[in-house]
Coordinates of C-alpha atoms in Angstrom, one line a residue:
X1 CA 187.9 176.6 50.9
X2 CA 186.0 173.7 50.1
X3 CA 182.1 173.7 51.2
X4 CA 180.6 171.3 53.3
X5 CA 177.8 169.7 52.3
X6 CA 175.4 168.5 55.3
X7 CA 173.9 165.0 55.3
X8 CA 170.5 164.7 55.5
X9 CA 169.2 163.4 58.8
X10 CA 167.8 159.6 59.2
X11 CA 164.7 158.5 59.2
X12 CA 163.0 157.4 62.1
X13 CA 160.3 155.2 60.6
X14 CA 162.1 152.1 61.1
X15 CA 162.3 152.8 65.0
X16 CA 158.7 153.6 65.1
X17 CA 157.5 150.6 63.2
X18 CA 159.9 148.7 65.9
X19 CA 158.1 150.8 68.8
X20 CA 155.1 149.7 67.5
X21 CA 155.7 146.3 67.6
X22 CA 157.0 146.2 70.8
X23 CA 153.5 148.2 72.3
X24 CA 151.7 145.6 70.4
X25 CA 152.9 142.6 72.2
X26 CA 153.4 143.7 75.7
X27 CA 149.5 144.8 75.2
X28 CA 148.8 141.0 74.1
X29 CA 150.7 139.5 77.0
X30 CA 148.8 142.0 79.3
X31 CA 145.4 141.2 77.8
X32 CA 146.5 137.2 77.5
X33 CA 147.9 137.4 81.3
X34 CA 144.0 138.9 82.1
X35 CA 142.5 136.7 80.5
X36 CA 144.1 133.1 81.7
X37 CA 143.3 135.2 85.6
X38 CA 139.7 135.1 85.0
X39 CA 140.0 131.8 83.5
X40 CA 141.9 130.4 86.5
X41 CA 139.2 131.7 89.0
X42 CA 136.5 130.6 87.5
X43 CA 138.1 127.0 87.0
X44 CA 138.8 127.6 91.0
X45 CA 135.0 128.8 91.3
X46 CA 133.5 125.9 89.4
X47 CA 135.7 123.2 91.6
X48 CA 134.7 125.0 94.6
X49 CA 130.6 124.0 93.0
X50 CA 131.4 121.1 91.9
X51 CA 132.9 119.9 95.9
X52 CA 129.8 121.6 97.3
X53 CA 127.3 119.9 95.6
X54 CA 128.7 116.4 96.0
X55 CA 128.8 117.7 99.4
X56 CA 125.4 118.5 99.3
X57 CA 124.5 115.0 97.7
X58 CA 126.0 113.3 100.9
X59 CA 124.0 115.6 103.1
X60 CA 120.9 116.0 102.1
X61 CA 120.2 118.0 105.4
X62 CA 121.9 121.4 104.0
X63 CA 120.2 124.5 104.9
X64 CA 120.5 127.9 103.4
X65 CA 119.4 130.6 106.6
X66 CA 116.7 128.8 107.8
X67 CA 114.9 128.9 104.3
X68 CA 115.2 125.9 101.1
X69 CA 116.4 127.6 97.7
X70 CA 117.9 126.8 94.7
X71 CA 120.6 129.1 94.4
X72 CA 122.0 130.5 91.2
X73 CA 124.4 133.4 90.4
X74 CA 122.1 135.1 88.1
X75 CA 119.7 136.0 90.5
X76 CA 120.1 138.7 93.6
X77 CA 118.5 137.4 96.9
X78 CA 118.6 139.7 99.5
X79 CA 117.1 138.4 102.2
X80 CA 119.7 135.1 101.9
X81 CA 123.2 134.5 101.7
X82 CA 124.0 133.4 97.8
X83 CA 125.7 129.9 97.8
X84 CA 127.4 128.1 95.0
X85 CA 125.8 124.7 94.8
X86 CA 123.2 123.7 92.5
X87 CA 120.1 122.9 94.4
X88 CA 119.5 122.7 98.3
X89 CA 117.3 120.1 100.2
X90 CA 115.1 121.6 102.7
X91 CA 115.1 123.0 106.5
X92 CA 114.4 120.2 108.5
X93 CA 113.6 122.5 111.5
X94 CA 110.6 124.0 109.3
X95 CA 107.1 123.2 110.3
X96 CA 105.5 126.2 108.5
X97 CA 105.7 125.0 105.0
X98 CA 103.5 127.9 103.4
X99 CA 105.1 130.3 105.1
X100 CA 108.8 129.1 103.8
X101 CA 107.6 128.8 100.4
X102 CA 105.9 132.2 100.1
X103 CA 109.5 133.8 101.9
X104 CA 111.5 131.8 99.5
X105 CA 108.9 133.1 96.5
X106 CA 109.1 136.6 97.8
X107 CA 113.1 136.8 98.5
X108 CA 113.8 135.3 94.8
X109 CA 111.1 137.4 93.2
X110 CA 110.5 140.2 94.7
X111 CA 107.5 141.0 92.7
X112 CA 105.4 139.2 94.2
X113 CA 106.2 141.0 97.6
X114 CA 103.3 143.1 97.4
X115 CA 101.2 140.7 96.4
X116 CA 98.5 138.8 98.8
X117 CA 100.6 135.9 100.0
X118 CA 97.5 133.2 100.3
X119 CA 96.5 130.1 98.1
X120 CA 94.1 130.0 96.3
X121 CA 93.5 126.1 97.6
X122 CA 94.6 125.4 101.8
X123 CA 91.7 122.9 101.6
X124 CA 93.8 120.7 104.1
X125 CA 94.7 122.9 107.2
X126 CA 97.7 121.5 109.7
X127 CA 96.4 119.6 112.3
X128 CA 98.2 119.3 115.5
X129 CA 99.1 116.1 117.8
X130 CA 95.5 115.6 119.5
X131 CA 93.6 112.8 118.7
X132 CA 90.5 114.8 119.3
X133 CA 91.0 117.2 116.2
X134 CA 91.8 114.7 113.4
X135 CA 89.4 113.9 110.7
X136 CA 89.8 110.2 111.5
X137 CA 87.7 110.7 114.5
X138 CA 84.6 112.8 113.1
X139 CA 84.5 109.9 110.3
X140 CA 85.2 106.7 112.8
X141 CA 83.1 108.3 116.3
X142 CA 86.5 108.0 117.4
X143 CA 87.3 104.6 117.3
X144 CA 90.9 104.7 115.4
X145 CA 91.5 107.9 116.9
X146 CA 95.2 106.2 118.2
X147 CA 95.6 105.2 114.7
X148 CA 96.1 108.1 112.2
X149 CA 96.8 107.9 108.8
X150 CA 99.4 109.8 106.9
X151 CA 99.0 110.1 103.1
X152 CA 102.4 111.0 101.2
X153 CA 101.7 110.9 97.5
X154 CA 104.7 111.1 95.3
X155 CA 103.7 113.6 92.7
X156 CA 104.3 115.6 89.2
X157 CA 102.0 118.8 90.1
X158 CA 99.0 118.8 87.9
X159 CA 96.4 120.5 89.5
X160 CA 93.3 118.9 87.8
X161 CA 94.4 115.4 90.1
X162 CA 95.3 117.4 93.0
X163 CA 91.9 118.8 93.0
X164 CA 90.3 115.4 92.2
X165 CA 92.3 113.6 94.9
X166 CA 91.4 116.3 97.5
X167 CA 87.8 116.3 96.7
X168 CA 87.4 112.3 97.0
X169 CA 89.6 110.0 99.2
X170 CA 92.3 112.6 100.0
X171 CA 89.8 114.3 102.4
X172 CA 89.3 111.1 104.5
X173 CA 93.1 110.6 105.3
X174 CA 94.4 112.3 108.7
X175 CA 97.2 114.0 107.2
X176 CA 97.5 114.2 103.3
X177 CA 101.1 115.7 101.3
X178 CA 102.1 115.9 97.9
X179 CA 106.0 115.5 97.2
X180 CA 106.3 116.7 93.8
X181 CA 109.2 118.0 91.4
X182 CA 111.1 121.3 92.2
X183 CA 110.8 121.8 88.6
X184 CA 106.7 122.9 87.4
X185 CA 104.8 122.9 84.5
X186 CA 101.7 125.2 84.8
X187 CA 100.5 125.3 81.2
X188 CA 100.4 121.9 80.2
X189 CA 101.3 118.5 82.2
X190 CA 103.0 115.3 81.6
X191 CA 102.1 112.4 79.4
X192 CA 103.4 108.9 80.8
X193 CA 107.3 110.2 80.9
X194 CA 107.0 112.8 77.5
X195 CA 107.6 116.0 78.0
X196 CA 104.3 118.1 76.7
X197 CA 102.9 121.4 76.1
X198 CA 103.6 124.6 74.6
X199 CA 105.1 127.8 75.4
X200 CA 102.8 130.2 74.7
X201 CA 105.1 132.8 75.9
X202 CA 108.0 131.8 74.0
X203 CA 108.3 132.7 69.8
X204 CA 110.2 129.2 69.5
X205 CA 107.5 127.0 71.0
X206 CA 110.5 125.2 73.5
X207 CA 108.9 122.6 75.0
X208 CA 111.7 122.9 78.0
X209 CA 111.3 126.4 78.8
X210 CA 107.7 126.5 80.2
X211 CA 109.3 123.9 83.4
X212 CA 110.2 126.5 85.8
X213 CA 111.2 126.0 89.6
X214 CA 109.0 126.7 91.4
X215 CA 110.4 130.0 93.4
X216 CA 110.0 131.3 90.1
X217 CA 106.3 131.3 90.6
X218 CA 104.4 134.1 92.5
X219 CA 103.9 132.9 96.5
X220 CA 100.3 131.4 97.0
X221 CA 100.6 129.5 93.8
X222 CA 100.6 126.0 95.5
X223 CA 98.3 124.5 98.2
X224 CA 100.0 124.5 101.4
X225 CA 100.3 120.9 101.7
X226 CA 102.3 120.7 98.3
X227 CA 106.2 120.1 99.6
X228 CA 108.5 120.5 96.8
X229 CA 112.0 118.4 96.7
X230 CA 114.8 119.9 95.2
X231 CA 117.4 116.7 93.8
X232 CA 121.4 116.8 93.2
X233 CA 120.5 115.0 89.9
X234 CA 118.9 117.1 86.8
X235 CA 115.1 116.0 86.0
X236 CA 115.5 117.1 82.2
X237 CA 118.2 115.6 79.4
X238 CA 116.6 112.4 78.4
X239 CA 115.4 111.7 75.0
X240 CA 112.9 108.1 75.0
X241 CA 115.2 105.9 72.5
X242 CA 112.4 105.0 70.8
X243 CA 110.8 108.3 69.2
X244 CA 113.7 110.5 70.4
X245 CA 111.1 112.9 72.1
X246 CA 112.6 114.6 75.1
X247 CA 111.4 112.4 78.4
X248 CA 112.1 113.0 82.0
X249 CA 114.8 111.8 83.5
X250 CA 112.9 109.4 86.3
X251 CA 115.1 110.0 89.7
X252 CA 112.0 108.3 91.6
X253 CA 114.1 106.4 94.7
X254 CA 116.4 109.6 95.3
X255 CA 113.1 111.2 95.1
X256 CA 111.3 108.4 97.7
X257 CA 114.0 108.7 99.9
X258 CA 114.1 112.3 100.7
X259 CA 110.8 112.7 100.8
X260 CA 110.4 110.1 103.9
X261 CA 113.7 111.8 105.2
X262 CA 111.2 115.0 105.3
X263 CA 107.9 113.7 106.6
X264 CA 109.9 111.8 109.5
X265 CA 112.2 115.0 110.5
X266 CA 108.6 117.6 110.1
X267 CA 105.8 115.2 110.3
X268 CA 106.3 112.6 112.6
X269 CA 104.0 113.1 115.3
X270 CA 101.6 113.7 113.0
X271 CA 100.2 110.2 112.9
X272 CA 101.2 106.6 113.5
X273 CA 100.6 105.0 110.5
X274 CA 102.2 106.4 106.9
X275 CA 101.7 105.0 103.4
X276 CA 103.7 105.7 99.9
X277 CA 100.1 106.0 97.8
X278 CA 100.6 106.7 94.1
X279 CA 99.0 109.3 92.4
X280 CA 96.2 107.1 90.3
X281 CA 95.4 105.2 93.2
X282 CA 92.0 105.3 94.9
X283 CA 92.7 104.6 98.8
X284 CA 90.3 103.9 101.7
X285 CA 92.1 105.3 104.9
X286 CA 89.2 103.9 107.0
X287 CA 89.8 100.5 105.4
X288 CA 93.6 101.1 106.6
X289 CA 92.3 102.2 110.1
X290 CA 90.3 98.8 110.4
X291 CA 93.3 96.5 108.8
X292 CA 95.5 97.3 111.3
X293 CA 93.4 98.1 114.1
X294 CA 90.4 95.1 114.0
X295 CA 91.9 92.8 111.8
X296 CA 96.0 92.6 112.6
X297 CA 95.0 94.3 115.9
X298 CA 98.5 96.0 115.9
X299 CA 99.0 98.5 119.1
X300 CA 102.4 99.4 118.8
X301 CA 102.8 102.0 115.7
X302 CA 105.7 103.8 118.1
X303 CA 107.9 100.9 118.6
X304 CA 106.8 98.2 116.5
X305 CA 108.3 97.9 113.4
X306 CA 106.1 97.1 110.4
X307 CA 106.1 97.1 106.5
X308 CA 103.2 96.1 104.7
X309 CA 101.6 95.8 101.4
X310 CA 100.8 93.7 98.1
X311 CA 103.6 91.2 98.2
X312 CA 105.2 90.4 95.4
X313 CA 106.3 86.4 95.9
X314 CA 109.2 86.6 92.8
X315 CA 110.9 89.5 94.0
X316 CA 109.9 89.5 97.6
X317 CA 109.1 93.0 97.9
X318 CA 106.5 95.3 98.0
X319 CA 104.5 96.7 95.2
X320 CA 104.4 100.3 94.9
X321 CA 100.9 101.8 94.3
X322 CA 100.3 101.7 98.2
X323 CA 103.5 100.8 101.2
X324 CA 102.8 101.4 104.6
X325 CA 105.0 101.3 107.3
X326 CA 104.4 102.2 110.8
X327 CA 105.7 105.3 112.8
X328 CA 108.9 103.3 114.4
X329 CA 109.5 102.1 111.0
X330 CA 109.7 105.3 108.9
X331 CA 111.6 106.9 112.3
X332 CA 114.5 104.1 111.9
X333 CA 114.2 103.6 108.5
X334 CA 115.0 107.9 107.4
X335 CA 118.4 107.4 109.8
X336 CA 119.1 104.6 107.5
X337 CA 118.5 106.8 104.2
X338 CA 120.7 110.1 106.2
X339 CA 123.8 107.9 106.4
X340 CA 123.4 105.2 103.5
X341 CA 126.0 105.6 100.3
X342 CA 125.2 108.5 98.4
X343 CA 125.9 109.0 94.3
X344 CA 127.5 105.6 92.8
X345 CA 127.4 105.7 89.6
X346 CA 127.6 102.1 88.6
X347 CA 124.7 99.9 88.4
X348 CA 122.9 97.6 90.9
X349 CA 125.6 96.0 93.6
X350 CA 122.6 95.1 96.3
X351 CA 123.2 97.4 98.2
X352 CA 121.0 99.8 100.5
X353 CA 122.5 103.1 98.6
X354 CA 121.1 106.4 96.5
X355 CA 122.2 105.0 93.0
X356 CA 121.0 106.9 89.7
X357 CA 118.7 104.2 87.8
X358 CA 117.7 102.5 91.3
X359 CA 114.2 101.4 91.5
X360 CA 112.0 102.3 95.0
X361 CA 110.2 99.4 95.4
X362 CA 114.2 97.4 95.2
X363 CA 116.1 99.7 97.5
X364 CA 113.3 99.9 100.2
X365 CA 113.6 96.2 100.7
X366 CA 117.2 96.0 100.4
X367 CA 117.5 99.2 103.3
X368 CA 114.9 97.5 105.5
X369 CA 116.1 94.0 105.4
X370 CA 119.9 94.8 105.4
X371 CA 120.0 97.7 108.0
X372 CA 117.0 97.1 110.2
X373 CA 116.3 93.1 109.4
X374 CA 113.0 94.1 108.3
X375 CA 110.9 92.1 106.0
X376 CA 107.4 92.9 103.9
X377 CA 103.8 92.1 105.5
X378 CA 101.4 90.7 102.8
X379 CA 97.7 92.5 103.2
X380 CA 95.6 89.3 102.5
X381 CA 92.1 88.6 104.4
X382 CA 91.8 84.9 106.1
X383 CA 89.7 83.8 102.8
X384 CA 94.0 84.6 101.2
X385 CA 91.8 88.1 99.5
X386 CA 94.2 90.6 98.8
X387 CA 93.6 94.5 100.2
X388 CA 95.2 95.8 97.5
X389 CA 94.7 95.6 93.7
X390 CA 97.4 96.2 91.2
X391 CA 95.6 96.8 88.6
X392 CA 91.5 98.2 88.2
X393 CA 89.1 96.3 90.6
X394 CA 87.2 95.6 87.6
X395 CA 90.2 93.6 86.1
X396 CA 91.0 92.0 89.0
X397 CA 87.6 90.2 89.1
X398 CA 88.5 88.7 86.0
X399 CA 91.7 87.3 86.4
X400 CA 91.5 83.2 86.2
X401 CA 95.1 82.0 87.7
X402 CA 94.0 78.3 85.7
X403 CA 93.0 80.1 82.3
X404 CA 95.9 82.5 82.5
X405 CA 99.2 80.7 83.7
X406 CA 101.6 81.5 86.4
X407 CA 102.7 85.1 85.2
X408 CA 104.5 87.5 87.5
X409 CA 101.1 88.5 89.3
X410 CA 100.4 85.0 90.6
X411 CA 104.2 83.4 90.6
X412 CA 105.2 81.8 93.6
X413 CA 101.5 83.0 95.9
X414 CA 100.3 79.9 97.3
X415 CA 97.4 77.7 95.7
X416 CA 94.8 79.0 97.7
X417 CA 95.3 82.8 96.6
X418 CA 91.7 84.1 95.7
X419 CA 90.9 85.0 92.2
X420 CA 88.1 86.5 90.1
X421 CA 85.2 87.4 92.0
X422 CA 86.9 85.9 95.2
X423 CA 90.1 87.9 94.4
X424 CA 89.3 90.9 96.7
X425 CA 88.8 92.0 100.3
X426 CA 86.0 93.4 101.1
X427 CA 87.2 96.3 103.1
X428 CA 89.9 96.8 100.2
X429 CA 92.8 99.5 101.5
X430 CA 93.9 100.7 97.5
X431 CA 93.4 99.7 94.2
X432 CA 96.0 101.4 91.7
X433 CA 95.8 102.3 88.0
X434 CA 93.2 104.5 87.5
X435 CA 94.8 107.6 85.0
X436 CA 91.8 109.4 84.6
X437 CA 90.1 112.0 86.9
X438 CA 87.2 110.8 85.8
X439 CA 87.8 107.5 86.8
X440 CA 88.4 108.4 90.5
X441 CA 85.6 110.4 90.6
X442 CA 83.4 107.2 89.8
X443 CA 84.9 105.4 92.1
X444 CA 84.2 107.8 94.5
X445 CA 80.0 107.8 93.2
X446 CA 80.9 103.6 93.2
X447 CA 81.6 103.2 96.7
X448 CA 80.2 106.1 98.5
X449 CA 77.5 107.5 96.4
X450 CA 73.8 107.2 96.9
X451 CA 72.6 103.6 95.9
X452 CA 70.7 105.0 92.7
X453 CA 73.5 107.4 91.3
X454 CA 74.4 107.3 87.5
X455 CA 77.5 105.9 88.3
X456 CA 76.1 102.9 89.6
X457 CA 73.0 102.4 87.6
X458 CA 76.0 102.1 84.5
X459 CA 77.8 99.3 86.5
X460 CA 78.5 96.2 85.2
X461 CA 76.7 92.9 87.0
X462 CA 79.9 91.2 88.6
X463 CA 81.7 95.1 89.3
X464 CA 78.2 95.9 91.0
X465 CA 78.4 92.8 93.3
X466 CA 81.6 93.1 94.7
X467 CA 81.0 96.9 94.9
X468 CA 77.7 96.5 97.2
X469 CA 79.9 93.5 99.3
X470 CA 82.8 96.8 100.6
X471 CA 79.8 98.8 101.1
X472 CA 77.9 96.0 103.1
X473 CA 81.6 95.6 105.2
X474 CA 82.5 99.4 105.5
X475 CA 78.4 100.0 106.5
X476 CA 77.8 102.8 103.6
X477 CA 73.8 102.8 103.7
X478 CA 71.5 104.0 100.8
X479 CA 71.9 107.3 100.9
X480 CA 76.0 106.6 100.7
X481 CA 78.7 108.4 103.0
X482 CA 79.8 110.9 101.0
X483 CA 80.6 112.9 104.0
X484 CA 83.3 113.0 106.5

């Protein structure tokens, strides 16, 4: 009997190896599947942005529960519903700006909640519609009490020229708002468009990172009367082409427009006279008051509608260090700005539009004249003296139209345009380019001071001259009128 011999069983490594392979890859396609989900939904998610911000662009009334935030996904607001686009305008039905800053502050820090929510400023307290409470009537006896003058001053917050402008003409204005950048720099400020300073809390020394938005400060860290406008485009991501520096991106007419979209939906019965006055310009409000009172003798700031300034003949607008307009005006005028073209991309088409790279000074005229057939008022005295200076009083009284030529200043103004020491009224309403506190404080000594300050005793001949001529007009004795 033969024996059998037994085979020896199979291996099994080539079926694992095989198993192994097979685990492998339906694990990828799991973990690939996963992954092209989330990838999906945030494409979805990012659309979903992307169509409510231009959303937001054409509406620049949206409103997030009563309060304006920028709202971001990295941050947990409890108070508010979170939304997906990237900034948010401002509540339109808000009267109490402080209080909707320092809820806004408190809700997207809430550190600060048990913090004393005042300012450390609230120079300028709210006045309400009665003609008997305004400042204009304790500094006039009354007489332009029907008359009040709104001060909007488009801004990039430095707090050494709020102070100054508060401290000098600011203070003589009825109303007085600064419309500044959502985006703040504390530490340092800006120098003509250059982005400056340094982080003193940051290792790198990034220029960027010390511009914050300004819910990310504690409440109370801004005067009350500082309204802050939050824009669809971004303020940073320039570099100047010359030095390659970082610059800001200048958005100043989407800027212009919503800020008179806010004082006319919040502020409108505030007064019946409102001017666009740049930062470094020194402004007599009184001088305002008696332009349109005693000299145009204009009674009809509700329905009347008027536009006013330096004209400039070669481009028939209005120059922007100082634009008035009167109540009707900036109440016809915002309607225009709610429902005008928003976001083209392209460059100038005359058009009244919001258009990145537009100029204000341009698209004002353009909105007035084409949807309201409104055209600019030139501010000249009978003696053809103009109320507002361009450029330094001081320079103005020594610009010869014969000696220099017809540059843009003088091109197309008619012959008998005054110049030199006959170039200015003498109840002047602004005059614009003064970059220095310090040179709007001596203005301030200049004009208002006692006769024998400093300031004056350093004047020059002709400046002194024309200065004692607007104190002579505006009735600013000896001892000056350095209060209101």
């Amino acid at each position: 009997m033969k024996s059998i011999r037994r085979q020896p069983k199979r291996s099994n490594s080539k079926c694992s190896a095989v198993q192994l392979v097979v685990s492998t890859l339906i694990v990828l396609s799991i973990a690939l599947l996963f992954t092209a989900f989330q990838l999906m939904h945030r494409l979805a998610r990012d659309n979903a942005a992307r169509d409510s911000s231009l959303s937001t662009l054409q509406n620049p009334h949206t409103v997030l529960s009563g309060k304006a935030v920028r709202a971001t996904s990295k941050k947990a607001v409890a108070t508010q519903e979170v939304v997906t686009t990237r900034e948010v305008f401002y509540d339109a039905s808000s009267a109490k700006i402080t209080t909707d800053q320092q809820s806004i502050a408190a809700a997207v820090n809430p550190k600060t909640t048990n913090k004393v929510l005042t300012s450390p400023y609230d120079p300028w307290p709210d006045h309400p519609y009665d003609p008997k409470s305004t400042p204009g009537v304790l500094r006039s006896n009354g007489i332009y009490a029907s008359n009040r003058i709104y001060c909007m001053i488009p801004f990039v917050w430095r707090k050494d020229f709020y102070d100054t402008i508060m401290s000098t003409w600011g203070r003589r204005c009825d109303q007085i708002y600064f419309f500044t950048d959502s985006i703040v720099n504390l530490e340092s400020g800006f120098h003509k468009d250059f982005i400056t300073g340094v982080d003193t809390n940051n290792n790198n020394n990034n220029n960027q990172t010390i511009y914050r938005h300004y819910t990310d400060y504690p409440a109370g860290t801004f005067p009350s009367n500082v309204i802050f406008i939050n824009m669809t485009r971004s303020w940073d991501g320039c570099l100047d082409l010359k030095t390659s520096k970082p610059k800001i991106c200048r958005h100043i007419w989407e800027k212009m427009w919503r800020s008179w979209v806010y004082v006319s939906d919040n502020h409108l019965q505030r007064a019946e006279w409102f001017c666009k006055i740049d930062y470094d310009t020194y402004f007599f409000p009184e001088n305002l008051q008696y332009y349109i009172q005693d000299y145009k003798r204009w009674d009809d700031a509700t329905t009347g509608q008027h536009y006013f300034g330096h004209l400039l003949y070669h481009r028939n607008i209005i120059a922007g260090p100082c634009a008035c307009w009167s109540q009707k005006t900036l109440s016809d005028i915002s309607q225009v700005y709610k429902r005008m073209p928003k976001g083209y991309p392209g460059d100038e088409r005359n058009k009244c539009e919001d258009r990145a790279g537009a100029t204000e000074e341009v698209s004002t005229s353009k909105c007035l004249k084409y949807e309201l057939n409104i055209l600019p008022d030139e501010a000249i005295d009978d003696h053809h003296r103009d109320y507002i200076m361009l450029d330094p009083y001081e320079n103005h009284l020594k610009w010869n139209r014969t000696e220099q030529g017809e540059w843009w200043f003088w091109k197309n103004k008619e012959k008998e345009r005054g110049q030199m020491e006959e170039c200015c009224a003498h109840r002047p309403i602004a005059i614009h380019k003064y970059k220095y506190t310090r040179d709007i404080v001596r203005l301030e000594q200049e004009f208002y001071g006692k006769e024998d300050n400093d300031y004056r005793k350093k004047m020059k001949e002709v400046n002194r001259k024309y200065v004692d001529k607007v104190r002579m007009a505006m009735n600013i004795g000896m001892e000056g009128n350095l209060t209101i």
